[in-house]
Tab-separated table of N, CA and C in Angstrom:
chain	number	residue	atom	x	y	z
C	1	MET	N	0.859	-1.179	0.000
C	1	MET	CA	0.000	0.000	0.000
C	1	MET	C	0.894	1.227	0.000
C	2	ASP	N	0.676	2.087	-0.938
C	2	ASP	CA	1.476	3.295	-1.055
C	2	ASP	C	0.602	4.482	-0.664
C	3	TYR	N	0.964	5.140	0.414
C	3	TYR	CA	0.225	6.326	0.796
C	3	TYR	C	1.179	7.417	1.220
C	4	ASP	N	0.710	8.648	1.155
C	4	ASP	CA	1.621	9.768	1.356
C	4	ASP	C	2.168	9.806	2.773
C	5	THR	N	3.373	10.338	2.897
C	5	THR	CA	4.094	10.300	4.166
C	5	THR	C	3.355	11.008	5.289
C	6	TYR	N	2.896	12.224	5.055
C	6	TYR	CA	2.228	12.947	6.143
C	6	TYR	C	0.922	12.265	6.527
C	7	GLY	N	0.140	11.869	5.552
C	7	GLY	CA	-1.103	11.166	5.843
C	7	GLY	C	-0.856	9.851	6.549
C	8	SER	N	0.207	9.158	6.153
C	8	SER	CA	0.491	7.874	6.775
C	8	SER	C	0.912	8.064	8.223
C	9	THR	N	1.698	9.079	8.489
C	9	THR	CA	2.101	9.286	9.877
C	9	THR	C	0.936	9.834	10.696
C	10	ALA	N	0.018	10.560	10.067
C	10	ALA	CA	-1.164	11.036	10.789
C	10	ALA	C	-2.040	9.860	11.200
C	11	VAL	N	-2.178	8.861	10.337
C	11	VAL	CA	-2.965	7.686	10.727
C	11	VAL	C	-2.214	6.888	11.789
C	12	GLU	N	-0.903	6.873	11.725
C	12	GLU	CA	-0.135	6.202	12.779
C	12	GLU	C	-0.335	6.910	14.122
C	13	LEU	N	-0.441	8.235	14.090
C	13	LEU	CA	-0.758	8.979	15.311
C	13	LEU	C	-2.127	8.549	15.840
C	14	ALA	N	-3.087	8.393	14.939
C	14	ALA	CA	-4.428	7.946	15.331
C	14	ALA	C	-4.373	6.558	15.965
C	15	ILE	N	-3.612	5.665	15.366
C	15	ILE	CA	-3.488	4.293	15.878
C	15	ILE	C	-2.833	4.311	17.257
C	16	GLU	N	-1.781	5.086	17.402
C	16	GLU	CA	-1.104	5.179	18.703
C	16	GLU	C	-2.041	5.761	19.758
C	17	LEU	N	-2.852	6.741	19.375
C	17	LEU	CA	-3.811	7.311	20.316
C	17	LEU	C	-4.822	6.249	20.756
C	18	ALA	N	-5.342	5.486	19.799
C	18	ALA	CA	-6.323	4.444	20.120
C	18	ALA	C	-5.726	3.370	21.022
C	19	ASN	N	-4.433	3.094	20.873
C	19	ASN	CA	-3.784	2.025	21.632
C	19	ASN	C	-3.154	2.503	22.931
C	20	THR	N	-3.248	3.783	23.235
C	20	THR	CA	-2.644	4.327	24.450
C	20	THR	C	-3.424	3.907	25.683
C	21	GLU	N	-2.691	3.444	26.684
C	21	GLU	CA	-3.297	3.101	27.973
C	21	GLU	C	-3.750	4.409	28.624
C	22	ARG	N	-5.020	4.460	29.011
C	22	ARG	CA	-5.589	5.712	29.527
C	22	ARG	C	-6.012	5.630	30.987
C	23	SER	N	-5.479	4.670	31.723
C	23	SER	CA	-5.884	4.541	33.125
C	23	SER	C	-5.195	5.567	34.033
C	24	ASP	N	-4.004	5.987	33.679
C	24	ASP	CA	-3.271	6.991	34.454
C	24	ASP	C	-3.834	8.370	34.132
C	25	PRO	N	-4.131	9.191	35.136
C	25	PRO	CA	-4.680	10.529	34.873
C	25	PRO	C	-3.768	11.422	34.023
C	26	GLY	N	-2.486	11.149	34.005
C	26	GLY	CA	-1.549	11.946	33.220
C	26	GLY	C	-1.315	11.416	31.814
C	27	TRP	N	-2.140	10.480	31.379
C	27	TRP	CA	-1.920	9.844	30.076
C	27	TRP	C	-1.915	10.842	28.921
C	28	ALA	N	-2.828	11.804	28.951
C	28	ALA	CA	-2.953	12.737	27.828
C	28	ALA	C	-1.702	13.606	27.706
C	29	ARG	N	-1.247	14.130	28.821
C	29	ARG	CA	-0.029	14.965	28.810
C	29	ARG	C	1.163	14.147	28.324
C	30	ASP	N	1.273	12.908	28.803
C	30	ASP	CA	2.368	12.039	28.365
C	30	ASP	C	2.292	11.777	26.857
C	31	PHE	N	1.084	11.532	26.360
C	31	PHE	CA	0.909	11.269	24.935
C	31	PHE	C	1.309	12.496	24.120
C	32	LEU	N	0.838	13.659	24.524
C	32	LEU	CA	1.160	14.894	23.799
C	32	LEU	C	2.656	15.179	23.838
C	33	ASP	N	3.277	14.980	25.001
C	33	ASP	CA	4.724	15.188	25.117
C	33	ASP	C	5.492	14.244	24.193
C	34	THR	N	5.068	12.998	24.152
C	34	THR	CA	5.733	11.996	23.320
C	34	THR	C	5.600	12.320	21.838
C	35	HIS	N	4.499	12.956	21.465
C	35	HIS	CA	4.226	13.262	20.063
C	35	HIS	C	4.294	14.768	19.789
C	36	HIS	N	5.141	15.466	20.495
C	36	HIS	CA	5.240	16.929	20.417
C	36	HIS	C	5.483	17.443	19.007
C	37	GLU	N	6.124	16.632	18.160
C	37	GLU	CA	6.437	17.091	16.802
C	37	GLU	C	5.190	17.365	15.965
C	38	TRP	N	4.039	16.877	16.416
C	38	TRP	CA	2.785	17.093	15.685
C	38	TRP	C	2.157	18.451	15.978
C	39	PHE	N	2.674	19.139	16.966
C	39	PHE	CA	2.031	20.361	17.435
C	39	PHE	C	2.883	21.581	17.133
C	40	SER	N	2.203	22.676	16.929
C	40	SER	CA	2.902	23.930	16.676
C	40	SER	C	3.771	24.277	17.876
C	41	PRO	N	4.946	24.847	17.616
C	41	PRO	CA	5.801	25.263	18.735
C	41	PRO	C	5.045	26.200	19.673
C	42	GLY	N	5.212	25.985	20.954
C	42	GLY	CA	4.567	26.828	21.952
C	42	GLY	C	3.178	26.372	22.353
C	43	THR	N	2.667	25.304	21.738
C	43	THR	CA	1.333	24.802	22.097
C	43	THR	C	1.367	24.255	23.526
C	44	SER	N	0.421	24.672	24.328
C	44	SER	CA	0.338	24.198	25.704
C	44	SER	C	-0.282	22.798	25.743
C	45	PHE	N	0.357	21.914	26.475
C	45	PHE	CA	-0.155	20.551	26.647
C	45	PHE	C	-0.897	20.377	27.967
C	46	ASP	N	-1.168	21.481	28.645
C	46	ASP	CA	-1.934	21.435	29.893
C	46	ASP	C	-3.418	21.383	29.549
C	47	LEU	N	-3.999	20.213	29.652
C	47	LEU	CA	-5.404	20.031	29.315
C	47	LEU	C	-6.260	20.033	30.570
C	48	SER	N	-7.442	20.578	30.445
C	48	SER	CA	-8.405	20.538	31.541
C	48	SER	C	-8.949	19.117	31.654
C	49	PRO	N	-9.587	18.787	32.770
C	49	PRO	CA	-10.207	17.450	32.877
C	49	PRO	C	-11.202	17.179	31.747
C	50	GLY	N	-11.947	18.181	31.330
C	50	GLY	CA	-12.883	18.009	30.228
C	50	GLY	C	-12.176	17.724	28.914
C	51	GLU	N	-11.048	18.397	28.682
C	51	GLU	CA	-10.276	18.154	27.463
C	51	GLU	C	-9.653	16.759	27.478
C	52	ILE	N	-9.210	16.321	28.645
C	52	ILE	CA	-8.668	14.959	28.757
C	52	ILE	C	-9.761	13.947	28.437
C	53	HIS	N	-10.954	14.196	28.916
C	53	HIS	CA	-12.099	13.318	28.618
C	53	HIS	C	-12.387	13.313	27.117
C	54	ARG	N	-12.335	14.467	26.483
C	54	ARG	CA	-12.583	14.541	25.034
C	54	ARG	C	-11.470	13.867	24.238
C	55	ALA	N	-10.236	13.955	24.710
C	55	ALA	CA	-9.127	13.249	24.047
C	55	ALA	C	-9.346	11.736	24.143
C	56	ALA	N	-9.817	11.273	25.301
C	56	ALA	CA	-10.120	9.846	25.464
C	56	ALA	C	-11.273	9.437	24.546
C	57	ALA	N	-12.258	10.305	24.398
C	57	ALA	CA	-13.382	10.015	23.502
C	57	ALA	C	-12.897	9.923	22.058
C	58	THR	N	-11.962	10.784	21.672
C	58	THR	CA	-11.378	10.717	20.329
C	58	THR	C	-10.666	9.386	20.131
C	59	ALA	N	-9.885	8.979	21.124
C	59	ALA	CA	-9.202	7.686	21.052
C	59	ALA	C	-10.215	6.551	20.910
C	60	GLY	N	-11.296	6.637	21.657
C	60	GLY	CA	-12.349	5.618	21.574
C	60	GLY	C	-13.008	5.584	20.200
C	61	LEU	N	-13.195	6.743	19.595
C	61	LEU	CA	-13.794	6.793	18.259
C	61	LEU	C	-12.880	6.159	17.207
C	62	VAL	N	-11.589	6.378	17.334
C	62	VAL	CA	-10.650	5.739	16.413
C	62	VAL	C	-10.800	4.225	16.516
C	63	ARG	N	-10.897	3.734	17.738
C	63	ARG	CA	-11.063	2.296	17.961
C	63	ARG	C	-12.375	1.801	17.353
C	64	THR	N	-13.464	2.557	17.511
C	64	THR	CA	-14.743	2.106	16.955
C	64	THR	C	-14.708	2.059	15.428
C	65	VAL	N	-13.951	2.964	14.804
C	65	VAL	CA	-13.806	2.915	13.345
C	65	VAL	C	-13.115	1.607	12.959
C	66	ALA	N	-12.057	1.249	13.680
C	66	ALA	CA	-11.317	0.021	13.374
C	66	ALA	C	-12.156	-1.230	13.644
C	67	LEU	N	-13.076	-1.159	14.580
C	67	LEU	CA	-13.913	-2.308	14.928
C	67	LEU	C	-15.123	-2.480	14.016
C	68	ALA	N	-15.412	-1.485	13.204
C	68	ALA	CA	-16.598	-1.536	12.342
C	68	ALA	C	-16.519	-2.735	11.402
C	69	GLU	N	-17.674	-3.302	11.119
C	69	GLU	CA	-17.720	-4.519	10.302
C	69	GLU	C	-18.333	-4.300	8.921
C	70	SER	N	-18.667	-3.061	8.622
C	70	SER	CA	-19.203	-2.774	7.288
C	70	SER	C	-18.826	-1.341	6.908
C	71	GLN	N	-18.920	-1.075	5.623
C	71	GLN	CA	-18.609	0.277	5.162
C	71	GLN	C	-19.567	1.292	5.767
C	72	ALA	N	-20.830	0.936	5.884
C	72	ALA	CA	-21.808	1.862	6.466
C	72	ALA	C	-21.443	2.204	7.906
C	73	ASP	N	-21.032	1.183	8.684
C	73	ASP	CA	-20.614	1.431	10.068
C	73	ASP	C	-19.385	2.320	10.125
C	74	VAL	N	-18.427	2.041	9.245
C	74	VAL	CA	-17.210	2.856	9.210
C	74	VAL	C	-17.562	4.302	8.909
C	75	LEU	N	-18.416	4.509	7.919
C	75	LEU	CA	-18.784	5.876	7.550
C	75	LEU	C	-19.479	6.599	8.697
C	76	ASP	N	-20.391	5.931	9.379
C	76	ASP	CA	-21.069	6.541	10.527
C	76	ASP	C	-20.064	6.944	11.599
C	77	ARG	N	-19.182	6.019	11.936
C	77	ARG	CA	-18.212	6.263	13.007
C	77	ARG	C	-17.151	7.277	12.597
C	78	LEU	N	-16.696	7.184	11.363
C	78	LEU	CA	-15.712	8.133	10.869
C	78	LEU	C	-16.302	9.540	10.805
C	79	ASN	N	-17.542	9.652	10.373
C	79	ASN	CA	-18.185	10.966	10.330
C	79	ASN	C	-18.399	11.541	11.727
C	80	GLU	N	-18.627	10.688	12.706
C	80	GLU	CA	-18.725	11.156	14.090
C	80	GLU	C	-17.383	11.743	14.539
C	81	LEU	N	-16.302	11.076	14.177
C	81	LEU	CA	-14.968	11.582	14.496
C	81	LEU	C	-14.669	12.872	13.732
C	82	LEU	N	-15.009	12.900	12.456
C	82	LEU	CA	-14.764	14.098	11.647
C	82	LEU	C	-15.565	15.293	12.145
C	83	ALA	N	-16.721	15.051	12.746
C	83	ALA	CA	-17.536	16.152	13.283
C	83	ALA	C	-16.813	16.877	14.419
C	84	LEU	N	-15.882	16.200	15.076
C	84	LEU	CA	-15.106	16.817	16.160
C	84	LEU	C	-13.935	17.640	15.631
C	85	ALA	N	-13.555	17.391	14.382
C	85	ALA	CA	-12.388	18.051	13.797
C	85	ALA	C	-12.719	19.473	13.370
C	86	ARG	N	-11.705	20.300	13.360
C	86	ARG	CA	-11.827	21.666	12.886
C	86	ARG	C	-10.734	21.907	11.845
C	87	PRO	N	-10.883	21.292	10.685
C	87	PRO	CA	-9.800	21.401	9.701
C	87	PRO	C	-9.633	22.822	9.156
C	88	ARG	N	-8.438	23.259	9.143
C	88	ARG	CA	-8.020	24.521	8.529
C	88	ARG	C	-6.670	24.246	7.891
C	89	PRO	N	-6.659	23.466	6.798
C	89	PRO	CA	-5.389	23.035	6.221
C	89	PRO	C	-4.552	24.205	5.723
C	90	TYR	N	-3.259	24.010	5.824
C	90	TYR	CA	-2.327	24.977	5.259
C	90	TYR	C	-1.059	24.239	4.832
C	91	ALA	N	-0.431	24.757	3.804
C	91	ALA	CA	0.803	24.173	3.291
C	91	ALA	C	1.987	24.745	4.055
C	92	THR	N	2.975	23.899	4.281
C	92	THR	CA	4.171	24.331	4.993
C	92	THR	C	5.374	23.552	4.491
C	93	ASP	N	6.543	24.101	4.737
C	93	ASP	CA	7.779	23.391	4.429
C	93	ASP	C	8.724	23.463	5.628
C	94	HIS	N	8.144	23.490	6.829
C	94	HIS	CA	8.932	23.680	8.049
C	94	HIS	C	10.009	22.619	8.244
C	95	ASP	N	9.819	21.439	7.700
C	95	ASP	CA	10.818	20.375	7.867
C	95	ASP	C	11.627	20.132	6.591
C	96	GLY	N	11.533	21.066	5.641
C	96	GLY	CA	12.272	20.944	4.403
C	96	GLY	C	11.498	20.301	3.270
C	97	GLU	N	10.323	19.746	3.574
C	97	GLU	CA	9.484	19.147	2.539
C	97	GLU	C	8.114	19.806	2.560
C	98	LEU	N	7.596	20.082	1.389
C	98	LEU	CA	6.287	20.697	1.278
C	98	LEU	C	5.207	19.676	1.623
C	99	HIS	N	4.344	20.021	2.532
C	99	HIS	CA	3.238	19.146	2.915
C	99	HIS	C	2.126	19.966	3.568
C	100	LEU	N	0.999	19.317	3.817
C	100	LEU	CA	-0.145	19.973	4.445
C	100	LEU	C	-0.200	19.670	5.931
C	101	HIS	N	-0.634	20.655	6.685
C	101	HIS	CA	-1.041	20.439	8.077
C	101	HIS	C	-2.550	20.623	8.092
C	102	TYR	N	-3.219	19.908	8.964
C	102	TYR	CA	-4.679	19.901	8.962
C	102	TYR	C	-5.300	20.950	9.885
C	103	ALA	N	-4.656	21.261	10.986
C	103	ALA	CA	-5.211	22.220	11.949
C	103	ALA	C	-4.376	23.488	11.935
C	104	ARG	N	-5.018	24.598	12.185
C	104	ARG	CA	-4.288	25.864	12.169
C	104	ARG	C	-3.238	25.876	13.287
C	105	PRO	N	-2.133	26.562	13.086
C	105	PRO	CA	-1.021	26.503	14.034
C	105	PRO	C	-1.311	27.122	15.398
C	106	ASP	N	-2.293	28.009	15.486
C	106	ASP	CA	-2.582	28.656	16.774
C	106	ASP	C	-3.718	27.972	17.532
C	107	SER	N	-4.192	26.823	17.049
C	107	SER	CA	-5.286	26.135	17.736
C	107	SER	C	-4.755	25.381	18.959
C	108	PRO	N	-5.627	25.144	19.935
C	108	PRO	CA	-5.208	24.419	21.135
C	108	PRO	C	-4.794	22.981	20.811
C	109	ALA	N	-4.054	22.369	21.714
C	109	ALA	CA	-3.512	21.022	21.504
C	109	ALA	C	-4.600	20.004	21.180
C	110	LEU	N	-5.711	20.030	21.900
C	110	LEU	CA	-6.766	19.050	21.652
C	110	LEU	C	-7.337	19.203	20.241
C	111	GLU	N	-7.508	20.419	19.787
C	111	GLU	CA	-8.020	20.647	18.430
C	111	GLU	C	-7.016	20.164	17.387
C	112	GLN	N	-5.736	20.441	17.599
C	112	GLN	CA	-4.712	19.961	16.675
C	112	GLN	C	-4.694	18.438	16.638
C	113	LEU	N	-4.774	17.808	17.813
C	113	LEU	CA	-4.751	16.343	17.899
C	113	LEU	C	-5.971	15.733	17.215
C	114	THR	N	-7.143	16.190	17.584
C	114	THR	CA	-8.380	15.625	17.045
C	114	THR	C	-8.451	15.799	15.534
C	115	THR	N	-8.111	16.967	15.055
C	115	THR	CA	-8.177	17.241	13.623
C	115	THR	C	-7.172	16.389	12.856
C	116	THR	N	-5.961	16.311	13.333
C	116	THR	CA	-4.935	15.522	12.650
C	116	THR	C	-5.313	14.047	12.614
C	117	VAL	N	-5.781	13.524	13.731
C	117	VAL	CA	-6.182	12.118	13.815
C	117	VAL	C	-7.366	11.845	12.881
C	118	ALA	N	-8.359	12.691	12.926
C	118	ALA	CA	-9.557	12.490	12.098
C	118	ALA	C	-9.222	12.563	10.613
C	119	MET	N	-8.416	13.519	10.225
C	119	MET	CA	-8.079	13.677	8.812
C	119	MET	C	-7.176	12.545	8.333
C	120	GLY	N	-6.211	12.149	9.135
C	120	GLY	CA	-5.326	11.051	8.749
C	120	GLY	C	-6.077	9.742	8.603
C	121	LEU	N	-6.944	9.447	9.540
C	121	LEU	CA	-7.739	8.218	9.492
C	121	LEU	C	-8.684	8.244	8.297
C	122	SER	N	-9.319	9.379	8.070
C	122	SER	CA	-10.268	9.466	6.957
C	122	SER	C	-9.564	9.319	5.613
C	123	GLN	N	-8.356	9.835	5.475
C	123	GLN	CA	-7.620	9.690	4.217
C	123	GLN	C	-7.349	8.225	3.908
C	124	VAL	N	-6.945	7.470	4.899
C	124	VAL	CA	-6.682	6.050	4.670
C	124	VAL	C	-7.960	5.324	4.280
C	125	VAL	N	-9.047	5.585	4.997
C	125	VAL	CA	-10.315	4.909	4.703
C	125	VAL	C	-10.804	5.262	3.304
C	126	VAL	N	-10.784	6.526	2.952
C	126	VAL	CA	-11.306	6.966	1.663
C	126	VAL	C	-10.400	6.524	0.509
C	127	GLN	N	-9.099	6.622	0.693
C	127	GLN	CA	-8.182	6.315	-0.400
C	127	GLN	C	-7.874	4.824	-0.547
C	128	HIS	N	-7.911	4.083	0.573
C	128	HIS	CA	-7.454	2.697	0.533
C	128	HIS	C	-8.482	1.679	1.012
C	129	GLY	N	-9.612	2.135	1.506
C	129	GLY	CA	-10.672	1.218	1.912
C	129	GLY	C	-10.749	1.013	3.415
C	130	TRP	N	-11.953	0.844	3.888
C	130	TRP	CA	-12.186	0.695	5.334
C	130	TRP	C	-11.613	-0.610	5.873
C	131	GLN	N	-11.407	-1.600	5.017
C	131	GLN	CA	-10.875	-2.880	5.468
C	131	GLN	C	-9.402	-2.791	5.868
C	132	ARG	N	-8.767	-1.669	5.579
C	132	ARG	CA	-7.363	-1.488	5.952
C	132	ARG	C	-7.165	-1.244	7.448
C	133	LEU	N	-8.241	-1.024	8.166
C	133	LEU	CA	-8.158	-0.837	9.613
C	133	LEU	C	-8.629	-2.103	10.297
C	134	GLY	N	-7.980	-2.444	11.391
C	134	GLY	CA	-8.382	-3.652	12.090
C	134	GLY	C	-7.938	-3.653	13.536
C	135	VAL	N	-8.339	-4.718	14.217
C	135	VAL	CA	-7.954	-4.949	15.605
C	135	VAL	C	-7.226	-6.282	15.646
C	136	CYS	N	-6.142	-6.342	16.367
C	136	CYS	CA	-5.269	-7.507	16.429
C	136	CYS	C	-6.057	-8.778	16.765
C	137	ALA	N	-5.767	-9.847	16.034
C	137	ALA	CA	-6.434	-11.134	16.230
C	137	ALA	C	-5.748	-11.993	17.288
C	138	ALA	N	-4.632	-11.529	17.828
C	138	ALA	CA	-3.910	-12.313	18.833
C	138	ALA	C	-4.690	-12.352	20.149
C	139	GLU	N	-4.580	-13.490	20.815
C	139	GLU	CA	-5.219	-13.625	22.122
C	139	GLU	C	-4.592	-12.622	23.089
C	140	ASN	N	-5.418	-11.985	23.886
C	140	ASN	CA	-4.992	-11.000	24.889
C	140	ASN	C	-4.397	-9.719	24.291
C	141	CYS	N	-4.725	-9.420	23.050
C	141	CYS	CA	-4.295	-8.158	22.450
C	141	CYS	C	-5.486	-7.563	21.711
C	142	ASP	N	-5.722	-6.300	21.931
C	142	ASP	CA	-6.813	-5.636	21.221
C	142	ASP	C	-6.339	-4.329	20.581
C	143	ASP	N	-5.060	-4.305	20.195
C	143	ASP	CA	-4.504	-3.112	19.581
C	143	ASP	C	-5.069	-2.905	18.177
C	144	VAL	N	-5.281	-1.654	17.852
C	144	VAL	CA	-5.737	-1.247	16.533
C	144	VAL	C	-4.507	-1.157	15.623
C	145	TYR	N	-4.689	-1.467	14.337
C	145	TYR	CA	-3.599	-1.338	13.379
C	145	TYR	C	-4.150	-0.878	12.037
C	146	VAL	N	-3.257	-0.393	11.193
C	146	VAL	CA	-3.590	-0.105	9.795
C	146	VAL	C	-2.800	-1.098	8.958
C	147	ASP	N	-3.491	-1.759	8.062
C	147	ASP	CA	-2.904	-2.801	7.229
C	147	ASP	C	-2.259	-2.161	6.008
C	148	THR	N	-0.945	-2.219	5.946
C	148	THR	CA	-0.208	-1.651	4.819
C	148	THR	C	0.309	-2.740	3.878
C	149	SER	N	-0.129	-3.981	4.080
C	149	SER	CA	0.316	-5.069	3.214
C	149	SER	C	-0.272	-4.916	1.811
C	150	ARG	N	0.368	-5.491	0.842
C	150	ARG	CA	-0.098	-5.381	-0.550
C	150	ARG	C	-1.471	-6.010	-0.740
C	151	ASN	N	-1.691	-7.155	-0.115
C	151	ASN	CA	-2.939	-7.880	-0.361
C	151	ASN	C	-3.978	-7.723	0.754
C	152	ALA	N	-3.781	-6.768	1.634
C	152	ALA	CA	-4.733	-6.467	2.718
C	152	ALA	C	-5.076	-7.708	3.534
C	153	SER	N	-4.041	-8.458	3.924
C	153	SER	CA	-4.265	-9.709	4.640
C	153	SER	C	-3.789	-9.681	6.093
C	154	ARG	N	-3.402	-8.541	6.576
C	154	ARG	CA	-2.861	-8.448	7.933
C	154	ARG	C	-3.931	-8.768	8.963
C	155	ARG	N	-3.542	-9.509	10.019
C	155	ARG	CA	-4.465	-9.869	11.097
C	155	ARG	C	-3.928	-9.488	12.477
C	156	TYR	N	-2.662	-9.093	12.541
C	156	TYR	CA	-2.026	-8.820	13.822
C	156	TYR	C	-1.435	-7.411	13.834
C	157	CYS	N	-1.328	-6.846	15.018
C	157	CYS	CA	-0.803	-5.487	15.147
C	157	CYS	C	0.702	-5.418	14.977
C	158	SER	N	1.381	-6.543	15.193
C	158	SER	CA	2.840	-6.544	15.129
C	158	SER	C	3.343	-7.950	14.805
C	159	ASN	N	4.621	-8.025	14.468
C	159	ASN	CA	5.239	-9.332	14.241
C	159	ASN	C	5.278	-10.138	15.537
C	160	THR	N	5.394	-9.449	16.657
C	160	THR	CA	5.417	-10.135	17.946
C	160	THR	C	4.116	-10.891	18.173
C	161	CYS	N	2.988	-10.236	17.953
C	161	CYS	CA	1.692	-10.904	18.131
C	161	CYS	C	1.499	-12.019	17.114
C	162	ALA	N	1.930	-11.801	15.876
C	162	ALA	CA	1.810	-12.838	14.847
C	162	ALA	C	2.637	-14.060	15.233
C	163	SER	N	3.863	-13.840	15.687
C	163	SER	CA	4.725	-14.957	16.086
C	163	SER	C	4.166	-15.683	17.300
C	164	ARG	N	3.713	-14.931	18.264
C	164	ARG	CA	3.149	-15.532	19.474
C	164	ARG	C	1.944	-16.413	19.121
C	165	SER	N	1.098	-15.946	18.229
C	165	SER	CA	-0.080	-16.711	17.820
C	165	SER	C	0.308	-17.963	17.038
C	166	THR	N	1.313	-17.828	16.184
C	166	THR	CA	1.788	-18.979	15.405
C	166	THR	C	2.353	-20.053	16.325
C	167	VAL	N	3.155	-19.648	17.294
C	167	VAL	CA	3.737	-20.600	18.248
C	167	VAL	C	2.634	-21.254	19.080
C	168	ALA	N	1.665	-20.469	19.532
C	168	ALA	CA	0.565	-21.018	20.326
C	168	ALA	C	-0.243	-22.036	19.515
C	169	ALA	N	-0.498	-21.729	18.246
C	169	ALA	CA	-1.240	-22.665	17.389
C	169	ALA	C	-0.431	-23.941	17.159
C	170	TYR	N	0.865	-23.802	16.953
C	170	TYR	CA	1.723	-24.967	16.776
C	170	TYR	C	1.701	-25.848	18.021
C	171	ARG	N	1.847	-25.237	19.177
C	171	ARG	CA	1.842	-26.010	20.433
C	171	ARG	C	0.506	-26.684	20.674
C	172	ALA	N	-0.566	-26.005	20.318
C	172	ALA	CA	-1.899	-26.609	20.476
C	172	ALA	C	-2.051	-27.822	19.569
C	173	ARG	N	-1.532	-27.723	18.338
C	173	ARG	CA	-1.594	-28.870	17.419
C	173	ARG	C	-0.755	-30.030	17.938
C	174	GLN	N	0.401	-29.709	18.529
C	174	GLN	CA	1.286	-30.764	19.060
C	174	GLN	C	0.616	-31.508	20.213
C	175	LYS	N	-0.137	-30.785	21.018
C	175	LYS	CA	-0.833	-31.409	22.156
C	175	LYS	C	-1.909	-32.376	21.697
C	176	THR	N	-2.580	-32.035	20.610
C	176	THR	CA	-3.690	-32.880	20.149
C	176	THR	C	-3.203	-34.091	19.365
C	177	GLU	N	-1.963	-34.074	18.920
C	177	GLU	CA	-1.443	-35.212	18.131
C	177	GLU	C	-0.908	-36.325	18.995
């Protein structure tokens, strides 16, 4: 699957957001700090409790898009996520390459995050199909992933989960023989 660099990394941001552990009250600040390169310089990462709740809701919406089982479901869920976005695209070459940013540079961190995630996810769905999003098939893993394989056959979030599942299936077959 060939997709543009900025859009591909925006969907990866969406996937990482969906897979982020949110039990710690400081999860949102940690996530924003870890992904600071996505935000305009000087953007404050101090979110109110309500903004943290909305960031968690955005993460949950990304997960529901990946869990959808039909195009109609994906469209409903994706449009719910897009309704939260405030796209104001602009072209920039701040890193030496010309590309688009989805949220205006002076918008708050939550708006930049939500807009970037929604636009990146929607680009993959619209350009490459809703089946490119999935949830890991490995036992005890529910991570969301984007399938970048040529034949859209990915079932696991990582090689680690794929290997673990293969070994478990092999051992189960050995026990029954």
